[in-house]
Tab-separated table of C-alpha atoms and ligand atoms in Angstrom:
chain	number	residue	atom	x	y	z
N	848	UNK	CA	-14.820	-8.080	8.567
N	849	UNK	CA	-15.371	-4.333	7.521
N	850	UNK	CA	-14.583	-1.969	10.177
N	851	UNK	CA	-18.210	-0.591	11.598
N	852	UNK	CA	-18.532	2.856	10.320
N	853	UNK	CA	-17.510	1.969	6.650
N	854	UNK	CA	-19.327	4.205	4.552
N	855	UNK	CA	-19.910	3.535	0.956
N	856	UNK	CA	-18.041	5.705	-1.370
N	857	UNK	CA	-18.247	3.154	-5.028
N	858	UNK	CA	-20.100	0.559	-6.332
N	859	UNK	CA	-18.093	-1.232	-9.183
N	860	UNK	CA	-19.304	-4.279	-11.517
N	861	UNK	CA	-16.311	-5.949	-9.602
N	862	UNK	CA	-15.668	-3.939	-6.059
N	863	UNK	CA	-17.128	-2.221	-3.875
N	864	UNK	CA	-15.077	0.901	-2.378
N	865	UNK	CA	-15.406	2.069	0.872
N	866	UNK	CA	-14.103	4.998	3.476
N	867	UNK	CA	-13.332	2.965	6.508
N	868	UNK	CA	-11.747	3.848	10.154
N	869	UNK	CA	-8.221	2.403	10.595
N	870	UNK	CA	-6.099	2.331	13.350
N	871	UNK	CA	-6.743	5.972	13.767
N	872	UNK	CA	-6.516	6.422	10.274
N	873	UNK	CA	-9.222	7.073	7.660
N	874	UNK	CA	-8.433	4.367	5.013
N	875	UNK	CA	-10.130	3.128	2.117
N	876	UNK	CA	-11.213	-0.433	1.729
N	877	UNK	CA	-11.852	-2.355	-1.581
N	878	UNK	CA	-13.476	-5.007	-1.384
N	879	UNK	CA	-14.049	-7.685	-4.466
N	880	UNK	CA	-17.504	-9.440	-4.753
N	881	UNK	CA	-17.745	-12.648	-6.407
N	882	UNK	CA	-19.564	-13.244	-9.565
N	883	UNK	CA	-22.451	-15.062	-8.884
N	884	UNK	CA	-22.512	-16.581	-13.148
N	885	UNK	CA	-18.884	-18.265	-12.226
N	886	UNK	CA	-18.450	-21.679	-10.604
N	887	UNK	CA	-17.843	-20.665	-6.953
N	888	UNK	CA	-14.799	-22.725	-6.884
N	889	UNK	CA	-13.342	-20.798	-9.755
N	890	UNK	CA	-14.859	-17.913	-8.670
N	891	UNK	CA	-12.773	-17.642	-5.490
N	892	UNK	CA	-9.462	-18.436	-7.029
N	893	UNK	CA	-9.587	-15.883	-9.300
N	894	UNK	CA	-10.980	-13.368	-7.281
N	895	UNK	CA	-7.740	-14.316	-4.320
N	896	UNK	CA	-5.894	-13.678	-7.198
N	897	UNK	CA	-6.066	-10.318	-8.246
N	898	UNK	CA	-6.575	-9.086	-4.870
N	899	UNK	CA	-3.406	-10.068	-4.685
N	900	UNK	CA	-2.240	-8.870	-8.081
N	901	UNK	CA	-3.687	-5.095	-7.021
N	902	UNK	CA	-1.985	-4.960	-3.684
N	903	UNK	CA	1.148	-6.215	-5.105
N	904	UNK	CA	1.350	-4.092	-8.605
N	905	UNK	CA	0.172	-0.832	-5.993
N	906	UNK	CA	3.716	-1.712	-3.546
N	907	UNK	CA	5.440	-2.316	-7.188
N	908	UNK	CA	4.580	1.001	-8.309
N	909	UNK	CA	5.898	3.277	-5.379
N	910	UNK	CA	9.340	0.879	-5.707
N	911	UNK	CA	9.025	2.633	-8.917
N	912	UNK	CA	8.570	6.104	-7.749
N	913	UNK	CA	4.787	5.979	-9.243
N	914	UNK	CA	2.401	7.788	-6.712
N	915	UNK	CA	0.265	5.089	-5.781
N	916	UNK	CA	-1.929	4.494	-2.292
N	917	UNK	CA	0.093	2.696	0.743
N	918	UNK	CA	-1.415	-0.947	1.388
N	919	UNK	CA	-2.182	-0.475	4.740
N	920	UNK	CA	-3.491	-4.152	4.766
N	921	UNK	CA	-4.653	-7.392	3.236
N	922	UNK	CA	-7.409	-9.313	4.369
N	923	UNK	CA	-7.588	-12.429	1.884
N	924	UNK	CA	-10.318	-13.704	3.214
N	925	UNK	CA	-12.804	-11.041	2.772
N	926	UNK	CA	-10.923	-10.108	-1.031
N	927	UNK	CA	-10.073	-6.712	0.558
N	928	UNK	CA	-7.481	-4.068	0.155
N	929	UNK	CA	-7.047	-1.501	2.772
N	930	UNK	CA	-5.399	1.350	1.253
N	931	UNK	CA	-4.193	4.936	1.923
N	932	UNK	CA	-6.847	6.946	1.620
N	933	UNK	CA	-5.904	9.748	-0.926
N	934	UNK	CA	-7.452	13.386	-0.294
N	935	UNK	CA	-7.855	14.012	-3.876
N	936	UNK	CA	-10.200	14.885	-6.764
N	937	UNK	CA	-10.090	12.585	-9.914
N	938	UNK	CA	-8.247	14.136	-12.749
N	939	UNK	CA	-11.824	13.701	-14.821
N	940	UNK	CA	-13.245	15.756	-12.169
N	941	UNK	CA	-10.558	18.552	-12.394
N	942	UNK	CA	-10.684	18.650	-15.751
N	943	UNK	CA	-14.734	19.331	-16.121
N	944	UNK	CA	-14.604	21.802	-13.599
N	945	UNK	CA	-11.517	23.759	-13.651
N	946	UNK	CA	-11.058	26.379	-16.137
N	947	UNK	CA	-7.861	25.839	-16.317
N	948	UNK	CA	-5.356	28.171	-18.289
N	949	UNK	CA	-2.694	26.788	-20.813
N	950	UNK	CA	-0.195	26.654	-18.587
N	951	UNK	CA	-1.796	24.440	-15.871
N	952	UNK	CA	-3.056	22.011	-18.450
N	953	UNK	CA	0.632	21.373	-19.687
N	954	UNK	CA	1.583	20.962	-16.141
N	955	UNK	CA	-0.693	18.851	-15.395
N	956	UNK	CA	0.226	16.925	-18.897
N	957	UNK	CA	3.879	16.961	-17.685
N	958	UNK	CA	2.338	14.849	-14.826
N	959	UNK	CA	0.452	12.058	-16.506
N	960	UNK	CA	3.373	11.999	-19.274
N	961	UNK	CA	5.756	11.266	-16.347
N	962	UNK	CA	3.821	8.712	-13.975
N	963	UNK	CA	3.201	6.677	-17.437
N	964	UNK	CA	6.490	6.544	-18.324
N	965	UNK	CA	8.030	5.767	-15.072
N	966	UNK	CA	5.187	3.190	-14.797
N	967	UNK	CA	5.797	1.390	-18.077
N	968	UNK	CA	9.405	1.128	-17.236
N	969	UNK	CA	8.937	-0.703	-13.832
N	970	UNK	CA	7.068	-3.057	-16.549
N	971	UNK	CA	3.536	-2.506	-14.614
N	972	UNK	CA	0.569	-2.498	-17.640
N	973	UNK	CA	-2.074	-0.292	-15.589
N	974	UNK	CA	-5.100	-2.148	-17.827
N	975	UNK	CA	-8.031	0.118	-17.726
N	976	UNK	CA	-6.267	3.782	-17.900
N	977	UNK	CA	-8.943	6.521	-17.485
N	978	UNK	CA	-8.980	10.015	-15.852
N	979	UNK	CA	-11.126	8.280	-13.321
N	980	UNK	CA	-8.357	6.228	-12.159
N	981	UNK	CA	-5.667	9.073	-11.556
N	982	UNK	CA	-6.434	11.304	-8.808
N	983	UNK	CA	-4.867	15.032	-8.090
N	984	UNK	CA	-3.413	15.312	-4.260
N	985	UNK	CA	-4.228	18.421	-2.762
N	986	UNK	CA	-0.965	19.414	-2.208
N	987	UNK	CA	1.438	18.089	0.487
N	988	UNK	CA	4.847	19.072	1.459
N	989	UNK	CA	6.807	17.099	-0.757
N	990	UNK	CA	4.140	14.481	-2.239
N	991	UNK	CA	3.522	13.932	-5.602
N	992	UNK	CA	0.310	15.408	-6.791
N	993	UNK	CA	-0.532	12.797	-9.576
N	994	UNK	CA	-1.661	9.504	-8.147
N	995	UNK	CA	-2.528	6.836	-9.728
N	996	UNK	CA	-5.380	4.448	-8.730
N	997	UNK	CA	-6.971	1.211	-9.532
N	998	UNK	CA	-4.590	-1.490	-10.429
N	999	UNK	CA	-7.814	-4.126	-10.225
N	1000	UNK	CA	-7.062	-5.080	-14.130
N	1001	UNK	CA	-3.431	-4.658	-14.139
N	1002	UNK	CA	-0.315	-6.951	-14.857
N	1003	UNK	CA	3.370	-6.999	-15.951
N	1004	UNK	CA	4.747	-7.068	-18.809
N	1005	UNK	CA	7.730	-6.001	-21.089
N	1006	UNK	CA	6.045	-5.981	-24.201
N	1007	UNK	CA	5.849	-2.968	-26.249
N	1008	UNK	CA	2.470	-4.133	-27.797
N	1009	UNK	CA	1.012	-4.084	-23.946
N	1010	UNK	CA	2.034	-0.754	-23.371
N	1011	UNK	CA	0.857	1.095	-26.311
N	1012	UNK	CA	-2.424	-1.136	-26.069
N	1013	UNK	CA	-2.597	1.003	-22.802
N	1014	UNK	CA	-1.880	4.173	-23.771
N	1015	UNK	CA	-4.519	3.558	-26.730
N	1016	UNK	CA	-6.606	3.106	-24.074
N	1017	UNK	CA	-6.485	5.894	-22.091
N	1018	UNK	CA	-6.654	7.876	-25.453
N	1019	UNK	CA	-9.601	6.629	-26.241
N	1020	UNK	CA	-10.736	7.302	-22.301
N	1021	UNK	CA	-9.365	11.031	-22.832
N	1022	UNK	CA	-10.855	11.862	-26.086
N	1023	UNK	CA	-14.738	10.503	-25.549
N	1024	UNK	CA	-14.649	12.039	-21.177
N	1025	UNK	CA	-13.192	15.527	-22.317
N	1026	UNK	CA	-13.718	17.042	-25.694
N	1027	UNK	CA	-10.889	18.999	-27.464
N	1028	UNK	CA	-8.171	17.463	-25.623
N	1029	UNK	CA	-6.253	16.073	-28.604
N	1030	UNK	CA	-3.703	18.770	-27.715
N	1031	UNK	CA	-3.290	17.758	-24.373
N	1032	UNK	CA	-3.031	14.337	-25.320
N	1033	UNK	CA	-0.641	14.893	-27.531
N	1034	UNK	CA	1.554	16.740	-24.631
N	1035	UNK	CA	1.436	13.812	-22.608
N	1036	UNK	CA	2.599	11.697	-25.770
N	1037	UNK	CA	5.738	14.127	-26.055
N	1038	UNK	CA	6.530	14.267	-22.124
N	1039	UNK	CA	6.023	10.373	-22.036
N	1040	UNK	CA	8.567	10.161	-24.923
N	1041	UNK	CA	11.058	12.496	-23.212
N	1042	UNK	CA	10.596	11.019	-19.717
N	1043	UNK	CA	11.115	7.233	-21.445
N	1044	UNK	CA	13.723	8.208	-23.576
N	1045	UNK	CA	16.337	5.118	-23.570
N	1046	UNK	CA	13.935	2.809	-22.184
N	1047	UNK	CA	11.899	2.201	-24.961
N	1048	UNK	CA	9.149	4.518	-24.819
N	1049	UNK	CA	9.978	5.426	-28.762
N	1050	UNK	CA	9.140	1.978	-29.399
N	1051	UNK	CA	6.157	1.840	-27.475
N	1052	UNK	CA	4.962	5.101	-29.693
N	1053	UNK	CA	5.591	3.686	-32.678
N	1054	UNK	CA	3.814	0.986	-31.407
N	1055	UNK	CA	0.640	3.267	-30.537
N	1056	UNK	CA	0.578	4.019	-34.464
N	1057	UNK	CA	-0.299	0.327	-35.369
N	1058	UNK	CA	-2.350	0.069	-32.439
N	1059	UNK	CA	-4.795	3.330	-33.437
N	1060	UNK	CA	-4.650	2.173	-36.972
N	1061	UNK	CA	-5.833	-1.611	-36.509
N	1062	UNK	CA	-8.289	0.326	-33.883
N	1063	UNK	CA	-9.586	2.157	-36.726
N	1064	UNK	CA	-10.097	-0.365	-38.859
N	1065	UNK	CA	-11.862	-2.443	-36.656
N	1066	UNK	CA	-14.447	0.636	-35.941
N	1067	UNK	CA	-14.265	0.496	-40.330
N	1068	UNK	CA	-15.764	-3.043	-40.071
N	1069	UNK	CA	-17.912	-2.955	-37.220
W	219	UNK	CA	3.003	6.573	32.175
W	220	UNK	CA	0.767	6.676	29.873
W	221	UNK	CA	-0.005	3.709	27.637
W	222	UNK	CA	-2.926	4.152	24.961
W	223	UNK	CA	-5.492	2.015	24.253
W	224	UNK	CA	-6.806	1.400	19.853
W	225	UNK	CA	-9.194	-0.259	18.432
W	226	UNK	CA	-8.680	-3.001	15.484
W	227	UNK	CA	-11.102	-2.819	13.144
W	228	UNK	CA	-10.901	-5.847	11.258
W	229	UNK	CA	-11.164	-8.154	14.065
W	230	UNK	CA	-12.965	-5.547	16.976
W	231	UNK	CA	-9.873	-6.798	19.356
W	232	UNK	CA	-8.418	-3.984	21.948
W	233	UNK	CA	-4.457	-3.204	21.741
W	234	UNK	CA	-2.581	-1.302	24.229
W	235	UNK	CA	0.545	0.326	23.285
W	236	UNK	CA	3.354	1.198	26.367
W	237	UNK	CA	6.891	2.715	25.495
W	238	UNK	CA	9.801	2.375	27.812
W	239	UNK	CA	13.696	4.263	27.629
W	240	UNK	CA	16.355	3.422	29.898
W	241	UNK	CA	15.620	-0.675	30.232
W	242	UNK	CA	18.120	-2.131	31.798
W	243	UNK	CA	17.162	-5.954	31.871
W	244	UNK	CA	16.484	-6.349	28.275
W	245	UNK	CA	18.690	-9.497	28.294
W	246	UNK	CA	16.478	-11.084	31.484
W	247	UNK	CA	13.436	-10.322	29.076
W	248	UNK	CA	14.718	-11.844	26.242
W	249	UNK	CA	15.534	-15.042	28.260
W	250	UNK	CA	12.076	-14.869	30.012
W	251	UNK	CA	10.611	-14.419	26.540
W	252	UNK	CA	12.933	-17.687	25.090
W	253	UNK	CA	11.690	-19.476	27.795
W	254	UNK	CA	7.969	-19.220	27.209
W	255	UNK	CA	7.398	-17.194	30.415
W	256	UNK	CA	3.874	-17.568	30.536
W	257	UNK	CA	3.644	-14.047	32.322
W	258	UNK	CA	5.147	-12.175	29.632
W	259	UNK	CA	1.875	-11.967	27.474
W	260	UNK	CA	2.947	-9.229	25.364
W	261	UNK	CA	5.251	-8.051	21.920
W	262	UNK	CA	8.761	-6.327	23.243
W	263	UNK	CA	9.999	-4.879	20.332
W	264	UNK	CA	13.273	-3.185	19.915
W	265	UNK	CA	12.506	0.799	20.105
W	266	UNK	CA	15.175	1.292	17.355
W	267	UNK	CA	13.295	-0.795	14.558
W	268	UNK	CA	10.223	1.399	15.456
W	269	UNK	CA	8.813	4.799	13.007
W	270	UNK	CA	5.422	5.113	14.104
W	271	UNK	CA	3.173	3.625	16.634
W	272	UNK	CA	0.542	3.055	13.490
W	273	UNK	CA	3.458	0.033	12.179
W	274	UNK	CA	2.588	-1.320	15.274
W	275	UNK	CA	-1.074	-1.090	15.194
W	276	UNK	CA	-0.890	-2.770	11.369
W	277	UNK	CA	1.197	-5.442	12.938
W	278	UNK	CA	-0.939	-5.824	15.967
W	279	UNK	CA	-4.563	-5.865	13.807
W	280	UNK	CA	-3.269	-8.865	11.406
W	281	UNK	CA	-1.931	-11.097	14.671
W	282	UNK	CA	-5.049	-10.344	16.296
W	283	UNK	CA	-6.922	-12.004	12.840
W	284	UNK	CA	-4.647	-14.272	12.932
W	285	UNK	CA	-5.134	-15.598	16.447
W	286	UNK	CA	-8.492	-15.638	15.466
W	287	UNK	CA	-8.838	-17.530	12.261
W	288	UNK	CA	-6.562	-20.099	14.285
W	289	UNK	CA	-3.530	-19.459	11.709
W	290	UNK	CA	-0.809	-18.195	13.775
W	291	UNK	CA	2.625	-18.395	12.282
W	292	UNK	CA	4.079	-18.062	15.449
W	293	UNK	CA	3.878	-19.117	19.252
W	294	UNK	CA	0.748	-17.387	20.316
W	295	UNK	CA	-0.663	-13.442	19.259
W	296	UNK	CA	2.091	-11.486	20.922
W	297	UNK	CA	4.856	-13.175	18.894
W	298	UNK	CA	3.254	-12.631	15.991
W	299	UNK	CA	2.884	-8.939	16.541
W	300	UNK	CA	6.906	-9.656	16.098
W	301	UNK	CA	6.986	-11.494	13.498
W	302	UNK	CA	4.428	-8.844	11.264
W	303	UNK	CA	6.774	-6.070	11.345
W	304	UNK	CA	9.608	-8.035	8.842
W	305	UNK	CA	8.791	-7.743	5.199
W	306	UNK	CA	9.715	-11.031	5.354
W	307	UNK	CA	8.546	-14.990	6.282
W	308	UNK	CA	12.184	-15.459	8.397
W	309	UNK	CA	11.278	-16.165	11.934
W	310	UNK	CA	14.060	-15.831	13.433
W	311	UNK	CA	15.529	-12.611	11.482
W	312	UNK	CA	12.149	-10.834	12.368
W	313	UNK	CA	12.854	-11.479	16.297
W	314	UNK	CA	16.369	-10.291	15.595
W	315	UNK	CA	15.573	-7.273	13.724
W	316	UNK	CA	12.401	-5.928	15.447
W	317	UNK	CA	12.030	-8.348	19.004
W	318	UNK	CA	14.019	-7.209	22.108
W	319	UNK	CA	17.485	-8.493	22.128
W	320	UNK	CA	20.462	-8.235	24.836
W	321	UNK	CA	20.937	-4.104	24.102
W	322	UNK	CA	17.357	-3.002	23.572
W	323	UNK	CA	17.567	0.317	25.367
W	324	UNK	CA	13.722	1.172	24.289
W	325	UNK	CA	10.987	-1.083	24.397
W	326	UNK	CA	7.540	-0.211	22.736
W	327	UNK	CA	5.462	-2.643	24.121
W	328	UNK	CA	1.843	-4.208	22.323
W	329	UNK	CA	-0.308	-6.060	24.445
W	330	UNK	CA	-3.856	-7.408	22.907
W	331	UNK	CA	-6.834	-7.381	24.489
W	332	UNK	CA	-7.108	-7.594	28.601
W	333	UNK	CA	-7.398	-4.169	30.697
W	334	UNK	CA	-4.693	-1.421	29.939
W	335	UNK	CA	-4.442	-0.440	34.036
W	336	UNK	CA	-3.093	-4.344	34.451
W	337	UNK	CA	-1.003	-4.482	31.346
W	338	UNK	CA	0.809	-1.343	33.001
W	339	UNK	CA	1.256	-2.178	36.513
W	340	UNK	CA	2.635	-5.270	35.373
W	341	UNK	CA	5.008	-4.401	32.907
W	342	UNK	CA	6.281	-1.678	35.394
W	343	UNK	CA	7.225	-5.006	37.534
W	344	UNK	CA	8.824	-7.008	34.856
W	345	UNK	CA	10.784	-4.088	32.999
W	346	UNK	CA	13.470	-1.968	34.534
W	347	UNK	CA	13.371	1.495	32.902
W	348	UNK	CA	11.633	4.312	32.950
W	349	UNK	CA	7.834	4.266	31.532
W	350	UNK	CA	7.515	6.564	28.945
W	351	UNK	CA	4.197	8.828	27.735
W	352	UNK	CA	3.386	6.799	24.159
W	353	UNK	CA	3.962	10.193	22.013
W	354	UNK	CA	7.958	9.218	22.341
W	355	UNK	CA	7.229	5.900	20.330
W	356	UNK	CA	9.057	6.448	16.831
W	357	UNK	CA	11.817	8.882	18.656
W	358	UNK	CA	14.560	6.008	18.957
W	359	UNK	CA	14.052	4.636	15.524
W	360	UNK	CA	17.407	4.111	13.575
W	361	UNK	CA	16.905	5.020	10.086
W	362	UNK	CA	19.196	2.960	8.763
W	363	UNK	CA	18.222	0.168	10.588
W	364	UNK	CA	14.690	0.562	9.284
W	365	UNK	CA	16.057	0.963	5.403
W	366	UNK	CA	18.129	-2.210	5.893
W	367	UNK	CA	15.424	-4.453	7.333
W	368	UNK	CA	12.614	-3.021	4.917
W	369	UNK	CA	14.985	-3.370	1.776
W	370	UNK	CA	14.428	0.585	1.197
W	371	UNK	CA	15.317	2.462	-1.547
W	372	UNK	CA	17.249	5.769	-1.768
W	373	UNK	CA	14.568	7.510	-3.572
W	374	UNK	CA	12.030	5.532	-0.346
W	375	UNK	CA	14.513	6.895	2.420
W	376	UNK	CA	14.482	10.338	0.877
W	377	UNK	CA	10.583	10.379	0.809
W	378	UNK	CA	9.923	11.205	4.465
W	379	UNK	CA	6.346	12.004	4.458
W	380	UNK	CA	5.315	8.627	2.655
W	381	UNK	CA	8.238	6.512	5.157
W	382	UNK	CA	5.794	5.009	7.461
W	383	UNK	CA	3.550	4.520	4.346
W	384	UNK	CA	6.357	2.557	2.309
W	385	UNK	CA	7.327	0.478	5.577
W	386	UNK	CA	3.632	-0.883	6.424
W	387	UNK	CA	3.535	-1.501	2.729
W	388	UNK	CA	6.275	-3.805	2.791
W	389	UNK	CA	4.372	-5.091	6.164
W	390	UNK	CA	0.996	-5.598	4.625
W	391	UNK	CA	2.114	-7.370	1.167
W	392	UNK	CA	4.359	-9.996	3.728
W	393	UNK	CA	3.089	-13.642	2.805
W	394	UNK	CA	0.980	-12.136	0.072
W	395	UNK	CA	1.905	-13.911	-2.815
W	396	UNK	CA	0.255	-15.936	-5.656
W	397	UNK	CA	1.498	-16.798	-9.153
W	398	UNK	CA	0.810	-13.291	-11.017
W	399	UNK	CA	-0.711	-12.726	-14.322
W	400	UNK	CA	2.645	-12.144	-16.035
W	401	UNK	CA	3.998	-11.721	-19.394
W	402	UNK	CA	7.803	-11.105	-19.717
W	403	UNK	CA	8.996	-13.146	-23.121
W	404	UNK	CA	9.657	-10.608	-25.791
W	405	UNK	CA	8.619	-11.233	-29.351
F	537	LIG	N1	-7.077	5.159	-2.300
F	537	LIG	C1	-8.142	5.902	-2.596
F	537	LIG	N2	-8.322	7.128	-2.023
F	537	LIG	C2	-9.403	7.870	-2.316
F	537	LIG	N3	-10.370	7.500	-3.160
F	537	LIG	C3	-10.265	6.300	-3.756
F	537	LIG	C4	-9.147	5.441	-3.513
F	537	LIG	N4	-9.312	4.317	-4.232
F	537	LIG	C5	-10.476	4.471	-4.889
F	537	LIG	N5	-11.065	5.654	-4.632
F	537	LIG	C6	-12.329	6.155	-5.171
F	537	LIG	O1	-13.160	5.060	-5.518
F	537	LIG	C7	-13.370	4.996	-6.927
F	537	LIG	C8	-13.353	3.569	-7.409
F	537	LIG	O2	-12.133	2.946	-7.060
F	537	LIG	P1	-11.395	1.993	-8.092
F	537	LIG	O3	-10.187	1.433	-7.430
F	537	LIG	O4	-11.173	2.728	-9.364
F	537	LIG	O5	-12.484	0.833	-8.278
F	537	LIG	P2	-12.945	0.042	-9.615
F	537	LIG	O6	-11.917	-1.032	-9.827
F	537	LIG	O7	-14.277	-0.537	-9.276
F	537	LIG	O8	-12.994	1.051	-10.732
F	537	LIG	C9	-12.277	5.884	-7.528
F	537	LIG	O9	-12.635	6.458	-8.756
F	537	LIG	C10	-12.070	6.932	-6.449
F	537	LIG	O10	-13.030	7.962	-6.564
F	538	LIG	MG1	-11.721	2.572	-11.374
């Protein structure tokens, strides 16, 4: 049962997000809505099941030193995630309204480069990578100020193939949300690399190569 | 004394929250508690296992949905406040770590639902120490008491504004499991 006073903050195809009241806290609760074109049965199973998959990929994540919200709570009945709320802006947000000088944009490159790399090494394949799903922390004594969000789509994996496949897509995310930002893409490329070094991130570039080039010719085709 | 009195959200139940230093009967308690003293209708747990009075709470809100979607793990609600604090499904290693035991010197003390004056007089009866103001729950916690039973890691410990965070994390995702979407074979 949603806590009274839970105010609507997103409306997903597949959640709805909400700024909730907890335990003295302010929280934020996601809750998944079934799919009324699925058998119910099915439906339900699936939906259990990456409720799960989020709140357990968010607690693998800070293992991994990736900034991710606290799961404050499970309730599998209702498919809902109460989370840490995170007093933040979305990076896509920051990004169309800052001005931001050369300097802050490679910082903030530094950033993303990092949390990927640290990400793809604890094996976790975020799944749907956009500047909507990484938020900016105002700044607290010693927290990170990159967080990322969402893991509704994610998995694991040790594939290479996965990994670049998710880099493509947050390339493809970058490029179409915030025009001219090859150059910061490329930044977060070279800090990935250099954060990943020895743990396969050269591989997973190399990877990202084949990837954008079958990408390409499948935008030849269609 | 001063207990407090919080809301749970997700199942609109009441919890009061008492702290106690200086106990001197904690082994009388413990026995009490063993035997199924009807009387002792609340969670004793060990002050030293204890960071913030909102691991409590997140313990306290799931055994109060528990108790009422009739799928207790344990004896009845208060036990179960117990039992939520281990990152774990071991019964008996979650009373050990985080329940009162023979040298509890602190006690925070849940109790759900019922009126907070009666909760207060009574406990004053059944527990021999000295009632403490709720703001000192969290001040006897052993650190490496909590890394131990939490399974923390050095980079966790050293991350003291996100602590309390990391430990109800490993609180919440307890029992939370289901085969995962996983790919690990290499090509
Ligand atoms: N923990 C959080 N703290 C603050 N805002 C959040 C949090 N989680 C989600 N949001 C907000 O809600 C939006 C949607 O959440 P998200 O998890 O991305 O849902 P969806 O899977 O539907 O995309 C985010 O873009 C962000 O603005
Ligand atoms: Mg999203």
């Amino acid at each position: 049962m949603l806590p009274t006073g839970a105010e609507l903050i997103y409306q997903g195809a597949e959640a709805r997000v909400y700024c909730v009241p907890f335990l003295g806290r302010k929280a934020v609760a996601k809750e998944r809505f079934s799919k009324a074109y699925r058998h119910p049965v099915l439906d339900r199973k699936l939906t259990s099941r990456r409720v799960v998959q989020e709140a357990r990929l968010l607690q693998r994540c800070r293992r991994a030193g990736v900034a991710a919200p606290a799961v404050y709570h499970v309730d599998l009945g209702a498919s809902t995630i109460y989370m840490e709320h995170i007093d933040a802006t979305t990076v896509r947000d920051h990004l169309h309204q800052a001005t931001l000088r050369a300097e802050q944009v490679s910082l903030l490159a530094q950033q993303i480069g990092q949390l990927l790399a640290r990400m793809h090494q604890a094996d976790v394949i975020h799944g749907d990578l956009t500047t909507s799903n990484m938020m900016l922390r105002k700044q607290e004594e010693g927290d990170q100020r990159l967080v990322a969000i969402d893991f509704g789509l994610s998995y694991t994996s040790t594939l290479p193939e996965d990994k670049a496949v998710d880099l493509y897509v947050l390339e493809r995310a970058f490029l179409s949300t915030h025009p001219n930002s090859e150059q910061m893409f490329q930044e977060i490329l070279d800090f990935y690399r250099a954060t990943g070094k020895g743990s396969g991130a050269q591989q997973v570039l190399k990877r990202l190569d084949e990837v954008r080039l079958r990408g390409r010719k499948r935008s030849m085709i269609g | 004394m001063t207990g407090s009195t919080h809301l749970l959200e997700t199942s609109a139940e009441t919890a009061h929250l008492f702290y106690f230093s200086n106990v001197r009967n904690a082994k009388a308690l413990r026995e009490q508690l063993l035997a199924g003293d009807a009387r002792l209708a609340y969670a004793l747990v060990d002050g030293r296992a204890v960071l913030d009075p909102f691991q409590l709470l997140v313990a306290a809100g799931r055994a109060a949905e528990a108790a009422r979607d009739d799928r207790l793990k344990t004896r009845n609600v208060h036990s179960e406040v117990v039992y939520n604090l281990a990152p774990d499904t071991n019964i008996g290693g979650a009373f050990r770590n985080f329940g009162v035991v023979d040298d509890s010197q602190a006690l925070a003390v849940v109790k759900i639902g019922g009126q907070r004056d009666e909760a207060e007089s009574d406990l004053i009866d059944l527990i021999d120490g000295t009632p403490e103001s709720t703001e000192r729950i969290g001040s006897d916690v052993d650190l490496e008491r909590i890394r131990k039973c939490y399974k923390l890691t050095p980079a966790e410990m050293a991350h003291r504004t996100q602590l309390i965070n990391t430990v109800v994390t490993a609180m919440a995702l307890k029992g939370v499991t289901q085969a995962a979407i996983t790919t690990t074979s290499d090509a």
